[in-house]
Amino acid sequence: MRALVDEKIRHMPAAQRAQSWTGFDANFSEHLGAAGFIGMHWPEHYGGRSCPAIERYIVIEELLAAGAPVGAHWIADRQSGTHLINYANPSARNACLPGIASGKLFFCIGMSEPNSGSDLASISTRAVRVDGGWRIRGAKLWTTHVTRAHMMIALVRTSDADHARHQGLSQFLIDLSLPGITVNGITDQTGEKHFGEVFLDDVFVTDDCLIGTEGEGWQQVNDELSLERSGPERYLSSYRLIPEFLDTLQVDADDIGACTLGEIVAELWTLRQMSMSVAGQICNGADPSLEAAMVKDLGATFEQELPHRIQACLDGGEDNIRYAQLLPVLDYLLNAAPSFSLRGGTREILRGIIARGLGLR
Amino acid sequence: MNSDNALLIDMVRKLCKELSQTQMDATDGGSMSREHLWQKVEDFGLPYFMLPADAGGFDGGWATAAKLFQLFGEYALPLPVGETMIARHYMHRAQSLSPQELPKLEEVPISLAHCSDAIITLNGDVPLLSGALRNAAWTPQSNLLVSATIGDRSVLALLARDQLVTRSVCEVDTFRNTAAEPRAHLRWRRLPLTALWHMPTFTNLMTAGALLRSAQMSGAMQSILSRSINYALERKQFGRAIGKFQVIQHDLARLAEQVAAAQCAALSAARAADTEGGTEAAEFEIAAAKLRTNIAVAPATTIAHQVHGAIGFTLEHPLHQFTQRLFAWRSDFGNDRYWALTLGNSLRQLSGVDLWPFLTARSDRQVVARQAGDGDEDGTAGNSVNGSESRAHPSVG
Ligand SMILES: Cc1cc2nc3c(=O)[nH]c(=O)nc-3n(C[C@H](O)[C@H](O)[C@H](O)COP(=O)(O)OP(=O)(O)OC[C@H]3O[C@@H](n4cnc5c(N)ncnc54)[C@H](O)[C@@H]3O)c2cc1C
């Protein structure tokens, strides 16, 4: 795999590799799928290889460290595929999983809406039962890669939440090419059309597009979020900066540069130990959700501070040739970093989860 | 963790509880002396924990030892038990390689240090040590085991307590650190050595000491976390427990994260010392662990004190026993600057593309070695993040 990745990224500028797991390259995903590195922990009949989850963990670590453009298949490989295996009916699974594993079928996550961010249970997109299926009406927002994805797993309301607000929610598998769907990209502050909005205007989906059980959407979406929150990408988003920074230190480093590098690597090493420990527990069938939330919050804080820490110890010789690789990476990550503690659940929401785990809520 | 270990750790926890209780009673006007407390440690056999069974020890490796070090921190033991365990371990190894006649050691603790400017000369057959130590722990009350590099060879020297106060060859400047633990700056001029071992491999007690402190610090942090959570659930203001306020909850979440990081770092480094064949060979992991625990000190102690309000600022309240030790231990066996520079300067030898393979090759080798050997005390690489099964949910207690 290192060879495959090396060939792909050799000519990619560092700033592009800095996009890490949001870098979208359908061609690369197809190559990776053909080589058997997507859905590798799924059963063979879904296009997987039944690998132990820890093997997949090591593969995705390598991809992230190299700065491979894994964004196109990332969401499907990390959460949507596994979520379908856990909850969807056989026809939906058979329709999607082989395509995901071959790196050709891309997914997006339809949770947030214009009026529902952190308070996800307040969503207002609705599905109403009709003959042979459901009609869905509403809008989703901040949907990563929505303009380039084929399918969306959406959380919608299927009945009113009269008593408990977490009731009456359900999940649907929605083909984004269906009639009634409008998709617009939204340019983020790095200049990318990373995410977008989706309008669903009475979109008809068949019965087998209901994922899991009607009304159980809240529990299901939380399971999906656990898949989303526990991976190594949650502390490696700014990794590109570390090797580039290290390379600037080879010539005449001062103590400040060396100290900063030492601290960063001590934190990186610790996060990796913590993250592997969470992965190991998941492999053993445990549910380390408290630990996973702690690792994500610590990891997001680390990757968010990293560009600032490195900027702070540059020595004023930025016109120097030795900064040629580092500076574009730094520029990009300074701009991208504010999102690291928003996407996948904000810092405040995570700390609430941790406090619950500590017995405070 | 296998059941033997669990049992042992439980017994040591009981001993720590008893000792810290006795000690607190003693400060209330009792007369329990340090010597008396130490006798209990000797009676338990703890100093010999890391010796082979046939030498009267428990065969304890670094990973299990680190769990005991954590307990010493969690109970704020006012004794250099960990230092003595490590010193006995090194002395046993040195003795089995080249037996020496040992100076008479009473049953008093043995502390550790690395002397970076040591010079050894000879007076006839008797080696003489010159050099200086700063901030040496628990001296001159304890015996002292010193490592040094002479030319390209490592040596270990054992200095008995009474030697350390011999005025003619030893200058001693004693003081108390931030936590009122005894410390000293020492300077020797041609101090005659009774026991000097030439070690076949690179030996540096600073690294072992850093692992010890890092584990102790993570234990002390566990204690301030549980105390803070309990207090937040108990203390009421504005008609409810302060732990119901979101700001307090988020502060405690951040505290828990720092504790989890410190514990995971310390225990991972200890496992690395087992699989790499000693603390010197695991210097990378130990440096990272000591530095990471050091980094946790400021946020962890600040949050714990903030949550406790004024009561936590009193001499009467036990919180300071832990926070003051954390302040002090941050400087022991290498502060942030020392380890950050050591790490940074050694990593600078790599080029950027080699960093990830370097990091992963080391930990992967360690995981493989643990799975192959029987030294795996936790079953898999997937032990809990905060390292201690019994405390996977560091909530109450
Ligand atoms: C790059 C990026 C990619 C994304 N991709 C997707 C995607 O693919 N699919 C998807 O569904 N969503 C996606 N999101 C949306 C993301 O999940 C939301 O941004 C997030 O849940 C927060 O919602 P919000 O932006 O509406 O902020 P709000 O919920 O309005 O929050 C604003 C601020 O208030 C704080 N806050 C809110 N409630 C509380 C509370 N009870 N206590 C304390 N503080 C509170 C928040 O923590 C935050 O700091 C993405 C976001 C980003 C930035």
XYZ file of N, CA and C in Angstrom, chain A residues 69 160 247:
9
model
N -5.206 11.536 -0.674
C -6.526 12.173 -0.822
C -7.657 11.157 -0.667
N -44.297 13.060 15.438
C -44.055 14.190 16.330
C -43.461 13.725 17.647
N 11.427 19.172 8.740
C 12.390 19.400 7.653
C 13.029 20.787 7.706
